[in-house]
GROMACS .gro file of C-alpha atoms in nm:
model
  381
    1UNK     CA    1  -0.133   1.082   1.777
    2UNK     CA    2  -0.133   0.702   1.783
    3UNK     CA    3  -0.135   0.561   1.430
    4UNK     CA    4  -0.254   0.203   1.381
    5UNK     CA    5  -0.137   0.018   1.071
    6UNK     CA    6   0.082  -0.257   0.928
    7UNK     CA    7   0.410  -0.071   0.963
    8UNK     CA    8   0.748  -0.235   1.005
    9UNK     CA    9   0.610  -0.560   0.861
   10UNK     CA   10   0.808  -0.550   0.537
   11UNK     CA   11   0.535  -0.393   0.323
   12UNK     CA   12   0.684  -0.076   0.172
   13UNK     CA   13   0.340   0.037   0.057
   14UNK     CA   14   0.213   0.052   0.415
   15UNK     CA   15   0.534   0.226   0.524
   16UNK     CA   16   0.479   0.482   0.244
   17UNK     CA   17   0.133   0.550   0.388
   18UNK     CA   18   0.288   0.626   0.727
   19UNK     CA   19   0.543   0.850   0.555
   20UNK     CA   20   0.251   1.041   0.402
   21UNK     CA   21   0.075   1.071   0.739
   22UNK     CA   22   0.395   1.206   0.896
   23UNK     CA   23   0.404   1.472   0.624
   24UNK     CA   24   0.036   1.561   0.666
   25UNK     CA   25   0.045   1.582   1.046
   26UNK     CA   26   0.397   1.719   1.084
   27UNK     CA   27   0.311   1.919   1.398
   28UNK     CA   28   0.198   1.612   1.589
   29UNK     CA   29   0.404   1.376   1.802
   30UNK     CA   30   0.327   1.044   1.634
   31UNK     CA   31   0.351   0.695   1.779
   32UNK     CA   32   0.293   0.405   1.538
   33UNK     CA   33   0.221   0.035   1.572
   34UNK     CA   34   0.530  -0.148   1.445
   35UNK     CA   35   0.588  -0.508   1.338
   36UNK     CA   36   0.889  -0.728   1.403
   37UNK     CA   37   1.076  -0.696   1.073
   38UNK     CA   38   1.220  -0.347   1.120
   39UNK     CA   39   1.173  -0.026   1.318
   40UNK     CA   40   1.030   0.249   1.094
   41UNK     CA   41   1.148   0.514   1.342
   42UNK     CA   42   1.494   0.467   1.188
   43UNK     CA   43   1.386   0.676   0.887
   44UNK     CA   44   1.053   0.834   0.984
   45UNK     CA   45   0.987   1.093   1.260
   46UNK     CA   46   0.781   0.862   1.483
   47UNK     CA   47   0.797   0.668   1.807
   48UNK     CA   48   0.705   0.303   1.768
   49UNK     CA   49   0.533   0.046   1.986
   50UNK     CA   50   0.560  -0.323   1.905
   51UNK     CA   51   0.252  -0.498   1.765
   52UNK     CA   52   0.282  -0.818   1.558
   53UNK     CA   53  -0.084  -0.902   1.498
   54UNK     CA   54  -0.060  -0.818   1.129
   55UNK     CA   55   0.174  -1.114   1.081
   56UNK     CA   56  -0.115  -1.356   1.133
   57UNK     CA   57  -0.181  -1.606   1.410
   58UNK     CA   58   0.109  -1.812   1.544
   59UNK     CA   59   0.244  -1.912   1.884
   60UNK     CA   60   0.522  -1.651   1.875
   61UNK     CA   61   0.279  -1.376   1.766
   62UNK     CA   62   0.034  -1.462   2.045
   63UNK     CA   63   0.316  -1.461   2.303
   64UNK     CA   64   0.426  -1.121   2.172
   65UNK     CA   65   0.072  -0.983   2.194
   66UNK     CA   66   0.032  -1.102   2.552
   67UNK     CA   67   0.366  -0.943   2.640
   68UNK     CA   68   0.284  -0.616   2.462
   69UNK     CA   69  -0.085  -0.587   2.555
   70UNK     CA   70  -0.048  -0.349   2.847
   71UNK     CA   71   0.211  -0.127   2.674
   72UNK     CA   72  -0.033  -0.095   2.380
   73UNK     CA   73  -0.321  -0.011   2.614
   74UNK     CA   74  -0.100   0.247   2.784
   75UNK     CA   75  -0.030   0.412   2.448
   76UNK     CA   76  -0.403   0.439   2.376
   77UNK     CA   77  -0.459   0.593   2.719
   78UNK     CA   78  -0.176   0.845   2.680
   79UNK     CA   79  -0.259   0.964   2.329
   80UNK     CA   80  -0.494   1.247   2.226
   81UNK     CA   81  -0.616   1.094   1.902
   82UNK     CA   82  -0.617   0.744   1.750
   83UNK     CA   83  -0.581   0.725   1.371
   84UNK     CA   84  -0.622   0.410   1.165
   85UNK     CA   85  -0.363   0.507   0.909
   86UNK     CA   86  -0.458   0.370   0.573
   87UNK     CA   87  -0.395   0.040   0.402
   88UNK     CA   88  -0.630  -0.257   0.368
   89UNK     CA   89  -0.709  -0.281   0.738
   90UNK     CA   90  -1.087  -0.324   0.736
   91UNK     CA   91  -1.172  -0.667   0.594
   92UNK     CA   92  -1.308  -1.001   0.714
   93UNK     CA   93  -1.080  -1.230   0.515
   94UNK     CA   94  -0.973  -1.372   0.852
   95UNK     CA   95  -1.213  -1.425   1.145
   96UNK     CA   96  -1.000  -1.225   1.386
   97UNK     CA   97  -0.907  -0.914   1.185
   98UNK     CA   98  -1.209  -0.691   1.251
   99UNK     CA   99  -1.220  -0.787   1.618
  100UNK     CA  100  -0.854  -0.694   1.656
  101UNK     CA  101  -0.880  -0.368   1.462
  102UNK     CA  102  -1.198  -0.244   1.628
  103UNK     CA  103  -1.079  -0.339   1.978
  104UNK     CA  104  -0.848  -0.036   1.981
  105UNK     CA  105  -1.127   0.195   1.863
  106UNK     CA  106  -1.352   0.060   2.140
  107UNK     CA  107  -1.076   0.109   2.397
  108UNK     CA  108  -1.008   0.463   2.272
  109UNK     CA  109  -1.375   0.555   2.312
  110UNK     CA  110  -1.367   0.426   2.671
  111UNK     CA  111  -1.071   0.659   2.732
  112UNK     CA  112  -1.267   0.940   2.557
  113UNK     CA  113  -1.020   0.974   2.270
  114UNK     CA  114  -1.105   1.087   1.919
  115UNK     CA  115  -1.088   0.808   1.658
  116UNK     CA  116  -1.039   0.855   1.283
  117UNK     CA  117  -1.013   0.606   1.000
  118UNK     CA  118  -0.791   0.795   0.757
  119UNK     CA  119  -0.726   0.709   0.390
  120UNK     CA  120  -0.840   0.359   0.473
  121UNK     CA  121  -0.894   0.058   0.250
  122UNK     CA  122  -1.227  -0.115   0.321
  123UNK     CA  123  -1.321  -0.457   0.192
  124UNK     CA  124  -1.400  -0.720   0.127
  125UNK     CA  125  -1.670  -0.745   0.395
  126UNK     CA  126  -1.852  -1.070   0.315
  127UNK     CA  127  -2.020  -1.176   0.640
  128UNK     CA  128  -2.321  -1.041   0.828
  129UNK     CA  129  -2.121  -1.007   1.148
  130UNK     CA  130  -1.851  -0.822   0.956
  131UNK     CA  131  -2.105  -0.570   0.824
  132UNK     CA  132  -2.251  -0.524   1.172
  133UNK     CA  133  -1.908  -0.468   1.324
  134UNK     CA  134  -1.828  -0.212   1.054
  135UNK     CA  135  -2.160  -0.032   1.089
  136UNK     CA  136  -2.127  -0.001   1.466
  137UNK     CA  137  -1.758   0.084   1.495
  138UNK     CA  138  -1.717   0.305   1.191
  139UNK     CA  139  -2.035   0.496   1.272
  140UNK     CA  140  -1.910   0.558   1.628
  141UNK     CA  141  -1.581   0.706   1.505
  142UNK     CA  142  -1.516   1.077   1.462
  143UNK     CA  143  -1.446   1.044   1.090
  144UNK     CA  144  -1.407   0.784   0.816
  145UNK     CA  145  -1.205   0.871   0.504
  146UNK     CA  146  -1.186   0.589   0.248
  147UNK     CA  147  -0.930   0.580  -0.032
  148UNK     CA  148  -1.151   0.455  -0.317
  149UNK     CA  149  -1.509   0.420  -0.437
  150UNK     CA  150  -1.532   0.050  -0.350
  151UNK     CA  151  -1.465   0.137   0.015
  152UNK     CA  152  -1.725   0.412  -0.001
  153UNK     CA  153  -1.988   0.174  -0.139
  154UNK     CA  154  -1.907  -0.101   0.114
  155UNK     CA  155  -1.941   0.145   0.401
  156UNK     CA  156  -2.273   0.274   0.273
  157UNK     CA  157  -2.405  -0.079   0.216
  158UNK     CA  158  -2.307  -0.166   0.574
  159UNK     CA  159  -2.503   0.136   0.698
  160UNK     CA  160  -2.213   0.374   0.767
  161UNK     CA  161  -2.333   0.723   0.677
  162UNK     CA  162  -2.049   0.939   0.810
  163UNK     CA  163  -1.797   0.846   0.540
  164UNK     CA  164  -1.602   1.058   0.293
  165UNK     CA  165  -1.390   0.964  -0.005
  166UNK     CA  166  -1.029   1.080  -0.029
  167UNK     CA  167  -0.720   0.909  -0.178
  168UNK     CA  168  -0.424   0.707  -0.056
  169UNK     CA  169  -0.200   0.898   0.185
  170UNK     CA  170   0.108   0.787  -0.012
  171UNK     CA  171   0.013   1.038  -0.284
  172UNK     CA  172   0.131   1.330  -0.070
  173UNK     CA  173   0.499   1.228  -0.098
  174UNK     CA  174   0.633   1.421  -0.393
  175UNK     CA  175   0.992   1.507  -0.485
  176UNK     CA  176   1.069   1.838  -0.651
  177UNK     CA  177   1.361   1.654  -0.806
  178UNK     CA  178   1.290   1.288  -0.874
  179UNK     CA  179   1.656   1.192  -0.909
  180UNK     CA  180   1.830   1.004  -0.626
  181UNK     CA  181   2.180   0.946  -0.759
  182UNK     CA  182   2.278   0.733  -0.459
  183UNK     CA  183   1.998   0.483  -0.525
  184UNK     CA  184   2.069   0.472  -0.899
  185UNK     CA  185   2.439   0.425  -0.832
  186UNK     CA  186   2.368   0.129  -0.605
  187UNK     CA  187   2.190  -0.047  -0.894
  188UNK     CA  188   2.437   0.078  -1.160
  189UNK     CA  189   2.167   0.243  -1.373
  190UNK     CA  190   2.099   0.593  -1.506
  191UNK     CA  191   1.787   0.804  -1.476
  192UNK     CA  192   1.518   0.676  -1.717
  193UNK     CA  193   1.742   0.401  -1.855
  194UNK     CA  194   1.572   0.099  -1.699
  195UNK     CA  195   1.231  -0.065  -1.646
  196UNK     CA  196   1.093  -0.162  -1.304
  197UNK     CA  197   0.889  -0.475  -1.227
  198UNK     CA  198   0.682  -0.545  -0.916
  199UNK     CA  199   0.488  -0.864  -0.845
  200UNK     CA  200   0.351  -1.051  -0.546
  201UNK     CA  201   0.443  -1.410  -0.480
  202UNK     CA  202   0.084  -1.527  -0.421
  203UNK     CA  203  -0.040  -1.373  -0.749
  204UNK     CA  204  -0.405  -1.336  -0.647
  205UNK     CA  205  -0.498  -1.150  -0.328
  206UNK     CA  206  -0.735  -1.428  -0.221
  207UNK     CA  207  -0.438  -1.669  -0.224
  208UNK     CA  208  -0.255  -1.468   0.042
  209UNK     CA  209  -0.362  -1.691   0.330
  210UNK     CA  210  -0.290  -2.014   0.138
  211UNK     CA  211   0.024  -1.922  -0.055
  212UNK     CA  212   0.242  -2.182   0.118
  213UNK     CA  213   0.012  -2.465   0.006
  214UNK     CA  214  -0.032  -2.361  -0.359
  215UNK     CA  215   0.168  -2.418  -0.676
  216UNK     CA  216   0.226  -2.098  -0.875
  217UNK     CA  217   0.479  -2.242  -1.122
  218UNK     CA  218   0.252  -2.173  -1.420
  219UNK     CA  219   0.200  -1.810  -1.323
  220UNK     CA  220   0.573  -1.763  -1.263
  221UNK     CA  221   0.661  -1.906  -1.604
  222UNK     CA  222   0.403  -1.683  -1.775
  223UNK     CA  223   0.538  -1.376  -1.596
  224UNK     CA  224   0.895  -1.469  -1.693
  225UNK     CA  225   0.789  -1.498  -2.059
  226UNK     CA  226   0.631  -1.153  -2.039
  227UNK     CA  227   0.946  -1.001  -1.891
  228UNK     CA  228   1.165  -1.162  -2.157
  229UNK     CA  229   0.939  -1.020  -2.428
  230UNK     CA  230   0.979  -0.669  -2.289
  231UNK     CA  231   1.355  -0.709  -2.255
  232UNK     CA  232   1.398  -0.834  -2.613
  233UNK     CA  233   1.204  -0.531  -2.738
  234UNK     CA  234   1.374  -0.256  -2.536
  235UNK     CA  235   1.711  -0.404  -2.425
  236UNK     CA  236   1.695  -0.201  -2.105
  237UNK     CA  237   1.789  -0.343  -1.765
  238UNK     CA  238   1.488  -0.475  -1.573
  239UNK     CA  239   1.485  -0.408  -1.198
  240UNK     CA  240   1.267  -0.622  -0.975
  241UNK     CA  241   1.147  -0.410  -0.681
  242UNK     CA  242   1.028  -0.617  -0.380
  243UNK     CA  243   0.791  -0.365  -0.222
  244UNK     CA  244   0.684  -0.646   0.014
  245UNK     CA  245   0.974  -0.828   0.178
  246UNK     CA  246   0.855  -1.178   0.083
  247UNK     CA  247   0.846  -1.084  -0.287
  248UNK     CA  248   1.223  -1.116  -0.310
  249UNK     CA  249   1.173  -1.495  -0.326
  250UNK     CA  250   0.967  -1.452  -0.642
  251UNK     CA  251   1.231  -1.219  -0.785
  252UNK     CA  252   1.500  -1.484  -0.738
  253UNK     CA  253   1.282  -1.750  -0.901
  254UNK     CA  254   1.216  -1.527  -1.201
  255UNK     CA  255   1.587  -1.451  -1.236
  256UNK     CA  256   1.666  -1.825  -1.246
  257UNK     CA  257   1.418  -1.865  -1.531
  258UNK     CA  258   1.578  -1.584  -1.737
  259UNK     CA  259   1.960  -1.622  -1.731
  260UNK     CA  260   1.994  -1.431  -2.060
  261UNK     CA  261   1.801  -1.125  -1.936
  262UNK     CA  262   1.962  -0.830  -1.754
  263UNK     CA  263   1.730  -0.878  -1.457
  264UNK     CA  264   1.847  -0.720  -1.132
  265UNK     CA  265   1.701  -0.753  -0.783
  266UNK     CA  266   1.673  -0.445  -0.564
  267UNK     CA  267   1.765  -0.526  -0.202
  268UNK     CA  268   1.465  -0.625   0.008
  269UNK     CA  269   1.629  -0.435   0.296
  270UNK     CA  270   1.560  -0.100   0.127
  271UNK     CA  271   1.308   0.121   0.303
  272UNK     CA  272   1.000   0.274   0.139
  273UNK     CA  273   1.185   0.592   0.041
  274UNK     CA  274   1.457   0.406  -0.150
  275UNK     CA  275   1.203   0.173  -0.314
  276UNK     CA  276   1.007   0.477  -0.428
  277UNK     CA  277   1.320   0.646  -0.563
  278UNK     CA  278   1.413   0.354  -0.790
  279UNK     CA  279   1.058   0.338  -0.930
  280UNK     CA  280   1.026   0.716  -0.973
  281UNK     CA  281   1.342   0.738  -1.185
  282UNK     CA  282   1.257   0.449  -1.418
  283UNK     CA  283   1.145   0.469  -1.779
  284UNK     CA  284   0.845   0.241  -1.722
  285UNK     CA  285   0.684   0.026  -1.453
  286UNK     CA  286   0.531  -0.317  -1.506
  287UNK     CA  287   0.348  -0.324  -1.175
  288UNK     CA  288   0.125  -0.554  -0.975
  289UNK     CA  289   0.180  -0.392  -0.638
  290UNK     CA  290  -0.064  -0.108  -0.574
  291UNK     CA  291   0.179   0.129  -0.404
  292UNK     CA  292   0.444   0.077  -0.669
  293UNK     CA  293   0.187   0.219  -0.913
  294UNK     CA  294   0.124   0.514  -0.678
  295UNK     CA  295   0.500   0.575  -0.653
  296UNK     CA  296   0.522   0.579  -1.033
  297UNK     CA  297   0.212   0.794  -1.085
  298UNK     CA  298   0.311   1.068  -0.842
  299UNK     CA  299   0.631   1.133  -1.044
  300UNK     CA  300   0.471   1.083  -1.386
  301UNK     CA  301   0.627   0.745  -1.470
  302UNK     CA  302   0.402   0.555  -1.716
  303UNK     CA  303   0.304   0.200  -1.624
  304UNK     CA  304   0.119  -0.114  -1.722
  305UNK     CA  305  -0.075  -0.250  -1.425
  306UNK     CA  306  -0.130  -0.623  -1.379
  307UNK     CA  307  -0.447  -0.645  -1.171
  308UNK     CA  308  -0.438  -0.914  -0.902
  309UNK     CA  309  -0.674  -0.740  -0.657
  310UNK     CA  310  -0.978  -0.514  -0.682
  311UNK     CA  311  -0.794  -0.233  -0.503
  312UNK     CA  312  -0.552  -0.208  -0.798
  313UNK     CA  313  -0.844  -0.178  -1.041
  314UNK     CA  314  -0.998   0.092  -0.821
  315UNK     CA  315  -0.671   0.287  -0.832
  316UNK     CA  316  -0.657   0.262  -1.212
  317UNK     CA  317  -1.014   0.391  -1.236
  318UNK     CA  318  -0.925   0.689  -1.020
  319UNK     CA  319  -0.622   0.763  -1.239
  320UNK     CA  320  -0.829   0.715  -1.557
  321UNK     CA  321  -0.572   0.460  -1.673
  322UNK     CA  322  -0.793   0.153  -1.720
  323UNK     CA  323  -0.670   0.111  -2.080
  324UNK     CA  324  -0.327   0.026  -1.938
  325UNK     CA  325  -0.438  -0.251  -1.703
  326UNK     CA  326  -0.448  -0.625  -1.767
  327UNK     CA  327  -0.628  -0.876  -1.551
  328UNK     CA  328  -0.377  -1.126  -1.415
  329UNK     CA  329  -0.562  -1.419  -1.574
  330UNK     CA  330  -0.534  -1.257  -1.918
  331UNK     CA  331  -0.168  -1.157  -1.916
  332UNK     CA  332   0.018  -1.277  -2.223
  333UNK     CA  333   0.356  -1.159  -2.360
  334UNK     CA  334   0.207  -1.022  -2.684
  335UNK     CA  335  -0.073  -0.836  -2.505
  336UNK     CA  336   0.168  -0.683  -2.254
  337UNK     CA  337   0.405  -0.573  -2.531
  338UNK     CA  338   0.113  -0.418  -2.721
  339UNK     CA  339   0.022  -0.202  -2.421
  340UNK     CA  340   0.384  -0.102  -2.366
  341UNK     CA  341   0.412   0.011  -2.728
  342UNK     CA  342   0.092   0.214  -2.686
  343UNK     CA  343   0.252   0.384  -2.388
  344UNK     CA  344   0.567   0.451  -2.587
  345UNK     CA  345   0.361   0.623  -2.858
  346UNK     CA  346   0.187   0.852  -2.604
  347UNK     CA  347   0.466   0.874  -2.348
  348UNK     CA  348   0.474   1.250  -2.284
  349UNK     CA  349   0.094   1.278  -2.283
  350UNK     CA  350   0.067   0.999  -2.025
  351UNK     CA  351   0.337   1.158  -1.810
  352UNK     CA  352   0.148   1.487  -1.796
  353UNK     CA  353  -0.182   1.311  -1.728
  354UNK     CA  354  -0.037   1.113  -1.437
  355UNK     CA  355   0.120   1.421  -1.280
  356UNK     CA  356  -0.211   1.607  -1.303
  357UNK     CA  357  -0.414   1.322  -1.151
  358UNK     CA  358  -0.158   1.261  -0.874
  359UNK     CA  359  -0.160   1.628  -0.779
  360UNK     CA  360  -0.541   1.617  -0.757
  361UNK     CA  361  -0.523   1.323  -0.516
  362UNK     CA  362  -0.251   1.492  -0.313
  363UNK     CA  363  -0.481   1.791  -0.265
  364UNK     CA  364  -0.772   1.566  -0.166
  365UNK     CA  365  -0.568   1.394   0.103
  366UNK     CA  366  -0.433   1.726   0.229
  367UNK     CA  367  -0.788   1.865   0.253
  368UNK     CA  368  -0.898   1.553   0.445
  369UNK     CA  369  -0.612   1.599   0.693
  370UNK     CA  370  -0.699   1.968   0.735
  371UNK     CA  371  -1.062   1.881   0.806
  372UNK     CA  372  -0.946   1.644   1.083
  373UNK     CA  373  -0.732   1.916   1.236
  374UNK     CA  374  -1.017   2.170   1.212
  375UNK     CA  375  -1.251   1.935   1.398
  376UNK     CA  376  -0.993   1.882   1.672
  377UNK     CA  377  -0.928   2.256   1.701
  378UNK     CA  378  -1.302   2.325   1.732
  379UNK     CA  379  -1.334   2.052   1.996
  380UNK     CA  380  -1.051   2.209   2.199
  381UNK     CA  381  -1.226   2.549   2.184
   0.00000   0.00000   0.00000
């Protein structure tokens, strides 16, 4: 199985998706596209092949793609099945993304390989050519499994009929015992004695491609005020978890603004498993990052979600936790503290609810994976 995704690029959410796929398809020999930041084969049972396209367009990336083009083609030729492995891969926010993503599906069909889009994030698709590319390529695939209702609606609006709704593949990673004493020891905290914070340095998803040219000082100051309000109320250590490697810069800037707060930065070198462990053992998560919320939910850790992207809102709807979300533009210290106190009052009820919902999604993803394997088995027969 060749799995296409943004792995090894510093995004622990994408790496958690691959971890879920490895668990779901444990009998397969998996090769994964891998970025330049790290090699995910160091902690996941996969082979990797270098692909840096998900870093954007630059001279070094283009040189790398030219150098790696034939090895990538060889991997498509050698594999039995190509799987687009989750994450927000199908969008037209850049003019080249859909062409790059669908090229491998087109090549796989030439080599008569099966192609699946599994637990995929779809959208936004804003252009006519983007909708046409999606309709043609997704309809030609052997199966499309989207992770939320927005993706389902976008596919149907584009004319893709062979589409099913599942959940994010990261939901299948569950620990019978949530405690990881080694991770807690590294941060000098005890189980349930601290609060986690995740945030992205560009604040709104649409700012991602322009983050270097924009001034986010106002948003950073507002977020710092919110964190200080929570700290003054609970007097628990606050751990900033950079689930995307670049977020560590934001963590350092927040720490400079709050010298009187016990605000600790988790190492950005931690892999997805260690990032998940620190979130899963916390008392509470104040989370912007989508997969940090999934990591919390699957172990029953209550959270307040700060919504910077529609995909986060879609996740909250699926979890039936909309009352604990705040739109980024409306975040204020008093409002955030009010929601945290509501969680405190219903803590055990929310824990049980999250565990129940997460188990439902785990079953959905497992059933989707089994349907893929049934189709392949029938094709072999």
